[in-house]
Coordinates of C-alpha atoms in Angstrom, one line a residue:
Chain A
M295 CA 150.6 -96.9 262.1
S296 CA 149.3 -98.3 264.6
T297 CA 149.4 -95.3 267.0
V298 CA 147.7 -93.0 265.6
L299 CA 144.5 -95.7 265.2
E300 CA 144.8 -96.4 268.5
E301 CA 144.8 -92.2 269.6
R302 CA 141.5 -91.8 267.0
P303 CA 138.4 -90.9 268.8
A304 CA 135.8 -94.0 269.2
A305 CA 133.1 -92.9 265.9
A306 CA 130.3 -93.4 268.1
D307 CA 130.5 -92.3 271.1
A308 CA 131.7 -88.6 269.5
I309 CA 127.9 -88.1 267.6
Q310 CA 125.4 -87.3 270.2
K311 CA 121.5 -88.7 269.5
F312 CA 119.1 -85.7 270.3
T313 CA 115.7 -86.5 270.5
A314 CA 113.0 -84.3 267.7
T315 CA 109.8 -82.9 268.4
M316 CA 107.7 -83.7 264.9
M317 CA 104.4 -81.7 264.4
I318 CA 102.4 -83.5 261.0
R319 CA 99.8 -82.5 259.5
R320 CA 97.9 -85.5 258.7
F321 CA 94.9 -85.9 256.9
D322 CA 92.9 -89.3 256.0
P323 CA 90.2 -88.4 253.0
D324 CA 88.2 -91.4 255.0
T325 CA 87.8 -90.1 258.4
D326 CA 88.8 -86.7 258.3
T327 CA 86.8 -83.4 256.9
E328 CA 89.9 -80.9 258.1
P329 CA 93.8 -81.6 258.4
R330 CA 95.0 -82.3 262.0
W331 CA 98.5 -81.9 263.7
Q332 CA 99.6 -85.2 265.5
E333 CA 103.1 -84.8 267.7
F334 CA 105.5 -87.4 267.3
S335 CA 109.3 -87.9 268.7
V336 CA 112.2 -89.3 267.2
E337 CA 115.2 -89.9 267.7
M338 CA 117.8 -88.5 265.2
L339 CA 121.3 -87.5 264.6
P340 CA 122.7 -84.5 263.7
T341 CA 123.7 -86.0 260.2
D342 CA 119.7 -87.5 259.7
R343 CA 117.8 -85.2 256.9
V344 CA 113.9 -84.4 257.9
L345 CA 112.9 -87.7 255.5
D346 CA 115.2 -89.9 257.8
A347 CA 112.2 -88.0 260.4
L348 CA 110.1 -89.5 258.6
H349 CA 111.1 -92.9 258.1
Q350 CA 111.7 -93.1 261.3
I351 CA 107.8 -92.4 262.4
K352 CA 106.5 -94.6 259.1
W353 CA 108.4 -97.3 259.7
E354 CA 108.8 -97.8 263.8
Q355 CA 105.6 -95.8 264.8
D356 CA 102.9 -95.1 263.0
G357 CA 102.4 -96.8 259.5
S358 CA 99.6 -94.7 258.2
L359 CA 101.8 -92.2 257.8
T360 CA 101.7 -91.0 254.0
F361 CA 104.6 -89.1 251.7
R362 CA 105.9 -89.6 248.5
R363 CA 110.0 -90.0 248.3
S364 CA 111.6 -91.3 245.6
C365 CA 115.6 -91.7 245.1
A366 CA 115.7 -89.6 248.8
H367 CA 118.7 -87.8 247.3
G368 CA 117.3 -84.1 245.8
V369 CA 116.7 -85.7 242.5
C370 CA 114.0 -87.2 241.5
G371 CA 111.3 -83.9 242.9
S372 CA 109.0 -86.3 244.9
D373 CA 108.8 -85.6 248.0
A374 CA 108.7 -81.4 248.3
M375 CA 107.0 -80.4 251.3
R376 CA 106.3 -77.4 253.7
I377 CA 109.0 -77.8 256.4
N378 CA 108.7 -74.9 259.4
G379 CA 106.3 -73.0 256.6
R380 CA 108.8 -73.1 253.9
N381 CA 109.4 -75.3 250.9
R382 CA 112.4 -78.0 250.9
L383 CA 113.0 -81.1 250.2
A384 CA 113.1 -84.0 252.9
C385 CA 115.5 -85.2 251.2
K386 CA 118.1 -81.8 251.3
T387 CA 117.1 -80.3 254.9
L388 CA 118.9 -81.6 257.9
M389 CA 117.9 -81.5 261.3
K390 CA 120.3 -79.8 262.2
D391 CA 120.1 -76.5 260.2
L392 CA 116.8 -76.8 262.0
D393 CA 115.7 -75.3 265.6
I394 CA 115.0 -78.2 267.3
S395 CA 114.4 -77.2 270.6
K396 CA 110.9 -76.3 269.1
P397 CA 108.9 -79.0 267.4
V398 CA 109.5 -79.0 263.8
Y399 CA 106.5 -78.5 261.8
V400 CA 105.8 -80.9 258.3
E401 CA 103.2 -80.3 256.0
A402 CA 102.0 -81.0 252.3
I403 CA 102.8 -78.0 249.6
K404 CA 99.7 -75.9 249.3
G405 CA 98.2 -74.8 246.4
L406 CA 97.5 -77.9 245.1
P407 CA 94.4 -80.8 246.6
L408 CA 95.5 -82.2 249.0
E409 CA 95.2 -85.8 249.1
K410 CA 96.5 -87.8 252.1
D411 CA 99.1 -86.7 254.8
L412 CA 101.8 -85.0 252.7
V413 CA 100.5 -86.2 249.4
V414 CA 98.9 -84.1 247.2
D415 CA 97.2 -84.0 243.5
M416 CA 100.4 -83.0 241.4
E417 CA 98.0 -82.8 238.6
P418 CA 97.6 -79.4 237.5
F419 CA 100.3 -78.7 237.9
F420 CA 102.2 -81.3 235.4
A421 CA 99.0 -79.9 232.9
S422 CA 100.2 -76.2 232.9
Y423 CA 103.7 -78.0 232.9
R424 CA 102.3 -79.8 228.9
E425 CA 101.2 -76.9 228.1
V426 CA 104.3 -74.5 227.3
Q427 CA 104.9 -77.9 224.9
P428 CA 108.5 -79.0 227.2
F429 CA 110.1 -80.8 224.1
L430 CA 112.8 -79.8 221.6
Q431 CA 110.7 -78.9 218.4
S432 CA 113.0 -78.7 215.5
S433 CA 112.4 -79.6 211.5
S434 CA 115.9 -80.3 211.0
K435 CA 117.1 -83.9 210.5
P436 CA 120.8 -83.6 211.0
D437 CA 122.6 -87.3 210.8
K438 CA 124.7 -86.6 214.2
E439 CA 123.8 -84.3 217.0
R440 CA 123.1 -80.1 217.0
L441 CA 125.9 -78.4 217.5
Q442 CA 126.0 -76.0 220.0
S443 CA 128.3 -73.8 221.0
A444 CA 128.6 -73.2 225.4
E445 CA 127.7 -70.1 225.1
Q446 CA 124.7 -71.2 223.2
R447 CA 124.3 -73.6 225.8
A448 CA 124.5 -71.1 229.2
R449 CA 122.5 -69.3 227.9
F450 CA 119.0 -71.3 229.2
D451 CA 121.7 -73.0 231.8
D452 CA 120.4 -72.7 235.3
T453 CA 116.4 -73.8 233.7
T454 CA 117.7 -77.0 233.3
K455 CA 118.2 -77.5 236.6
C456 CA 114.7 -78.2 237.5
I457 CA 113.3 -81.8 238.8
L458 CA 110.2 -80.9 239.2
C459 CA 109.1 -80.9 242.7
A460 CA 106.4 -78.4 242.8
A461 CA 108.4 -76.4 245.6
C462 CA 108.4 -73.4 243.8
T463 CA 104.7 -72.7 242.1
S464 CA 102.9 -74.3 245.4
S465 CA 105.5 -71.4 247.1
C466 CA 103.8 -68.9 244.8
P467 CA 101.5 -66.2 246.4
V468 CA 99.2 -65.5 242.8
F469 CA 99.4 -69.9 242.4
W470 CA 97.7 -70.2 246.1
T471 CA 94.2 -67.8 244.9
D472 CA 92.8 -69.5 242.1
G473 CA 95.2 -71.9 240.5
Q474 CA 94.4 -70.9 237.2
Y475 CA 98.3 -69.2 236.6
F476 CA 101.0 -71.1 234.5
G477 CA 103.1 -71.2 237.6
P478 CA 106.9 -70.8 238.0
A479 CA 107.9 -74.6 237.5
A480 CA 105.8 -74.6 234.1
I481 CA 107.3 -70.8 232.7
V482 CA 110.7 -71.9 233.9
N483 CA 110.5 -75.0 232.1
A484 CA 109.1 -73.1 228.8
H485 CA 112.1 -70.8 229.8
R486 CA 114.6 -73.7 228.9
F487 CA 112.9 -74.3 225.3
I488 CA 112.6 -70.5 224.1
F489 CA 116.4 -69.9 225.1
D490 CA 117.4 -73.1 223.3
S491 CA 119.5 -72.4 219.6
R492 CA 118.5 -75.5 218.5
D493 CA 114.7 -75.3 219.1
E494 CA 112.3 -73.2 216.5
A495 CA 108.9 -73.6 218.4
S496 CA 109.6 -69.9 220.9
E497 CA 107.3 -68.0 219.4
V498 CA 104.7 -70.7 220.2
R499 CA 105.7 -70.9 223.9
L500 CA 105.4 -67.2 224.3
D501 CA 102.5 -67.6 222.4
I502 CA 101.0 -69.5 224.9
L503 CA 102.9 -67.7 228.2
N504 CA 101.1 -63.5 227.0
D505 CA 97.9 -65.3 228.4
K506 CA 95.7 -64.3 231.3
E507 CA 97.3 -66.2 233.4
G508 CA 100.8 -66.5 231.4
V509 CA 103.7 -64.5 232.5
W510 CA 102.1 -61.0 233.7
R511 CA 100.1 -62.0 236.8
C512 CA 103.5 -62.7 238.0
R513 CA 104.0 -60.2 241.1
T514 CA 108.0 -60.4 241.6
T515 CA 107.7 -61.3 244.8
F516 CA 110.6 -63.9 244.7
N517 CA 109.5 -66.7 246.9
C518 CA 109.6 -69.1 244.1
T519 CA 113.4 -68.3 243.9
E520 CA 113.5 -69.3 248.1
A521 CA 111.9 -72.5 247.5
C522 CA 114.1 -73.8 244.1
P523 CA 116.0 -76.7 246.0
R524 CA 118.2 -76.5 242.7
G525 CA 118.4 -73.3 243.2
I526 CA 117.4 -71.6 239.9
Q527 CA 117.3 -67.9 239.8
V528 CA 113.1 -68.7 238.9
T529 CA 112.2 -64.9 238.8
Q530 CA 114.8 -63.9 236.8
A531 CA 114.0 -66.6 234.5
I532 CA 110.5 -65.3 233.8
A533 CA 111.1 -62.1 234.1
E534 CA 113.6 -63.1 230.7
V535 CA 110.5 -65.0 229.6
K536 CA 108.2 -61.0 230.1
A537 CA 111.1 -59.3 227.7
A538 CA 111.0 -62.5 225.2
V539 CA 107.1 -62.1 225.0
L540 CA 107.7 -58.4 224.5
R541 CA 110.6 -58.3 222.3
G542 CA 108.6 -60.9 220.2
H543 CA 110.8 -63.6 220.0
A544 CA 113.5 -65.4 222.3
Chain B
M265 CA 116.4 -93.9 213.3
T266 CA 112.7 -93.8 213.3
T267 CA 113.0 -88.9 213.4
E268 CA 113.2 -89.8 209.2
T269 CA 109.6 -90.7 209.3
I270 CA 108.1 -89.0 211.8
E271 CA 105.8 -85.5 209.6
A272 CA 105.9 -82.1 211.5
P273 CA 102.2 -82.0 212.9
R274 CA 100.1 -80.9 210.4
S275 CA 98.2 -78.3 211.5
A276 CA 100.3 -75.7 214.0
R277 CA 99.0 -73.7 217.6
V278 CA 96.6 -71.7 216.6
S279 CA 97.4 -68.4 218.9
K280 CA 94.0 -67.4 220.7
R281 CA 94.7 -63.9 220.9
S282 CA 92.3 -63.1 222.5
T283 CA 93.8 -61.4 225.8
N284 CA 96.6 -59.3 224.8
F285 CA 95.5 -56.7 227.5
E286 CA 97.5 -58.3 229.7
K287 CA 100.7 -57.3 228.3
W288 CA 99.9 -54.1 228.3
G289 CA 99.1 -54.1 231.3
W290 CA 101.7 -55.1 232.2
L291 CA 103.6 -52.6 230.2
Y292 CA 101.1 -49.4 231.5
M293 CA 102.3 -50.2 235.1
R294 CA 105.8 -50.4 235.0
G295 CA 106.1 -46.8 233.1
S296 CA 103.1 -45.0 234.5
G297 CA 105.4 -46.3 237.6
V298 CA 108.4 -44.8 236.3
L299 CA 107.1 -41.4 235.5
L300 CA 105.1 -41.3 239.0
V301 CA 108.4 -40.9 241.1
V302 CA 108.9 -37.8 238.7
L303 CA 105.5 -36.4 239.2
I304 CA 104.5 -37.0 242.8
F305 CA 108.0 -36.1 244.0
A306 CA 108.3 -33.3 242.3
H307 CA 104.7 -32.5 243.3
L308 CA 105.6 -33.1 246.7
F309 CA 108.6 -30.6 246.8
T310 CA 107.3 -27.5 244.6
N311 CA 104.3 -28.0 247.4
L312 CA 105.6 -29.1 250.8
I313 CA 109.7 -27.8 250.9
A314 CA 109.5 -25.2 247.8
G315 CA 107.3 -22.7 248.9
E316 CA 107.6 -21.1 252.3
G317 CA 105.9 -22.3 254.9
G318 CA 105.7 -25.5 254.2
V319 CA 102.0 -27.7 254.5
K320 CA 101.0 -24.4 256.6
A321 CA 101.2 -22.6 253.4
I322 CA 98.6 -24.9 251.3
D323 CA 95.6 -23.4 251.0
F324 CA 92.9 -22.3 248.1
G325 CA 94.7 -19.5 247.0
F326 CA 98.2 -21.6 246.6
V327 CA 96.0 -24.2 244.8
A328 CA 94.5 -21.1 242.9
G329 CA 98.1 -19.3 242.1
K330 CA 99.6 -22.3 240.9
W331 CA 96.8 -23.5 238.3
A332 CA 97.4 -19.6 236.9
N333 CA 100.1 -21.5 235.4
P334 CA 99.1 -24.1 232.4
F335 CA 102.7 -25.9 233.3
W336 CA 100.8 -27.3 236.4
K337 CA 97.7 -27.9 235.1
V338 CA 99.6 -30.3 232.6
W339 CA 101.6 -31.4 235.9
D340 CA 98.6 -32.4 237.6
T341 CA 96.4 -33.8 234.7
L342 CA 99.1 -36.4 234.0
L343 CA 99.9 -36.9 237.8
L344 CA 95.9 -37.6 238.0
W345 CA 95.6 -39.8 234.4
L346 CA 98.9 -42.0 235.4
A347 CA 97.9 -42.3 239.1
L348 CA 93.8 -43.1 239.1
I349 CA 94.4 -45.2 236.1
H350 CA 97.7 -47.2 238.1
G351 CA 95.7 -47.3 241.4
S352 CA 92.7 -48.7 239.3
N353 CA 94.5 -51.4 237.5
G354 CA 96.3 -52.6 240.5
M355 CA 92.9 -53.2 242.4
R356 CA 91.9 -54.8 238.8
T357 CA 94.6 -57.1 239.5
I358 CA 94.4 -57.5 243.4
V359 CA 90.0 -58.7 242.6
N360 CA 91.3 -61.0 240.1
D361 CA 93.3 -62.6 242.5
Y362 CA 91.2 -62.1 245.8
V363 CA 87.4 -62.8 244.4
G364 CA 87.0 -66.6 243.4
N365 CA 83.2 -65.6 242.0
Q366 CA 82.9 -65.2 238.4
R367 CA 79.9 -62.3 238.6
L368 CA 81.1 -60.9 242.3
R369 CA 84.6 -60.0 240.3
K370 CA 82.9 -58.7 237.4
I371 CA 80.1 -56.4 239.1
I372 CA 83.3 -55.1 241.5
V373 CA 85.6 -54.5 238.2
L374 CA 83.0 -52.9 236.1
A375 CA 82.4 -50.8 239.8
L376 CA 86.3 -49.7 239.7
L377 CA 85.9 -48.6 235.5
I378 CA 82.8 -47.2 236.1
S379 CA 84.6 -45.0 239.4
S380 CA 87.5 -44.6 237.8
V381 CA 85.5 -43.1 234.9
V382 CA 83.8 -40.5 237.1
L383 CA 87.2 -39.6 238.7
L384 CA 88.8 -39.1 235.4
V385 CA 86.8 -37.2 233.9
L386 CA 85.9 -34.1 237.4
G387 CA 89.3 -33.9 238.3
T388 CA 89.8 -33.3 234.9
L389 CA 87.0 -30.6 234.2
V390 CA 88.4 -29.4 237.4
V391 CA 91.9 -29.2 236.7
W392 CA 90.6 -26.8 233.6
T393 CA 87.9 -24.7 234.0
F394 CA 89.1 -24.1 237.2
S395 CA 88.4 -20.5 237.7
P396 CA 89.1 -18.9 241.7
C397 CA 87.4 -15.8 240.5
P398 CA 84.1 -16.8 238.9
A399 CA 82.1 -13.9 237.4
G400 CA 78.6 -12.9 239.1
A401 CA 79.2 -14.6 242.8
L402 CA 78.4 -13.2 246.1
P403 CA 81.6 -11.3 247.0
S404 CA 81.4 -12.8 250.2
D405 CA 81.8 -16.1 248.4
L406 CA 85.0 -15.4 246.8
P407 CA 88.6 -15.7 248.5
S408 CA 89.9 -12.3 249.8
F409 CA 92.5 -12.5 246.4
C410 CA 89.7 -11.8 243.9
P411 CA 88.9 -7.8 242.6
A412 CA 86.0 -7.9 243.3
Q413 CA 86.5 -9.0 246.6

């Protein structure tokens, strides 16, 4: 038994640290009129994530760096940001998966008002989320749970995965143009209830989304599907809502 | 549980019923797109590949010959209406995306509407009133295949 232990290489020697250059788009509303790029060097392990790099900068180099994160494990949806031009969660993006021979560019998600550094005002995003009535509406008052078959549950399973990180909506070129479009995230969360067999307000939501700024503004560019950190087939969900609007029911 | 005491809201959501035009616009783009694929490629095939001489054979006489047949008149009218409305509706979409100023947006969309209507009327008139050998024209203005020539 002890020989096996002795033959195992020392773990600390095996893992190579490397230096990565981070280009962070900084914006301080008190002093800046325009955002500016700032360069930082960080010592990283291959297992580190972009969020660890941001932590290292904030904790060891520049405490004024501002960004959102809560759970840091890809569930809360707080740290969506634009990393090397793609919307991703900083806590789910490993440094070793990026090209670290070049600087790693990190900036706030686009299309929402920039508040400071990597923090944007999420209110327009949540306003359109609220507008689609993202809650179960049912007139029945069962004594126990509302029953649903496995097939009925599977119908909207994909869209239950949304964590409201805004990576999809802020990657949508139609949303960028004037911010009036509902955006993929609101439609995904409408989809989640429109196709729920227990819900009775599908027609109301379909009517809401049959709006000038509703599903018809979607150009199926698939930016949202590509951006979604949860792998939701966002564009497909939007297409299913379009088809439901045409049918008049879910 | 408290759900027993909560009543349904007194008034349901009132539908605005303002713009279902976007839905019909979206449907039109899909429908006309499918038809245009057939119309355009058949148009290109008959004009460029099926006939003798390919693109060099297309002249006034070629068009006159085609429009002597009511089938091609209907075909080209369909092509004109479907493609022009498809194109101008696409332009309207782009204008709505990229023109933030409401006044300017209205002006451009109105200009699009007017130019599309003018082109549709002119194009339809050309297709259906086309006459290669009008009576009373100077013989020197007429193409060689006209009997008056």
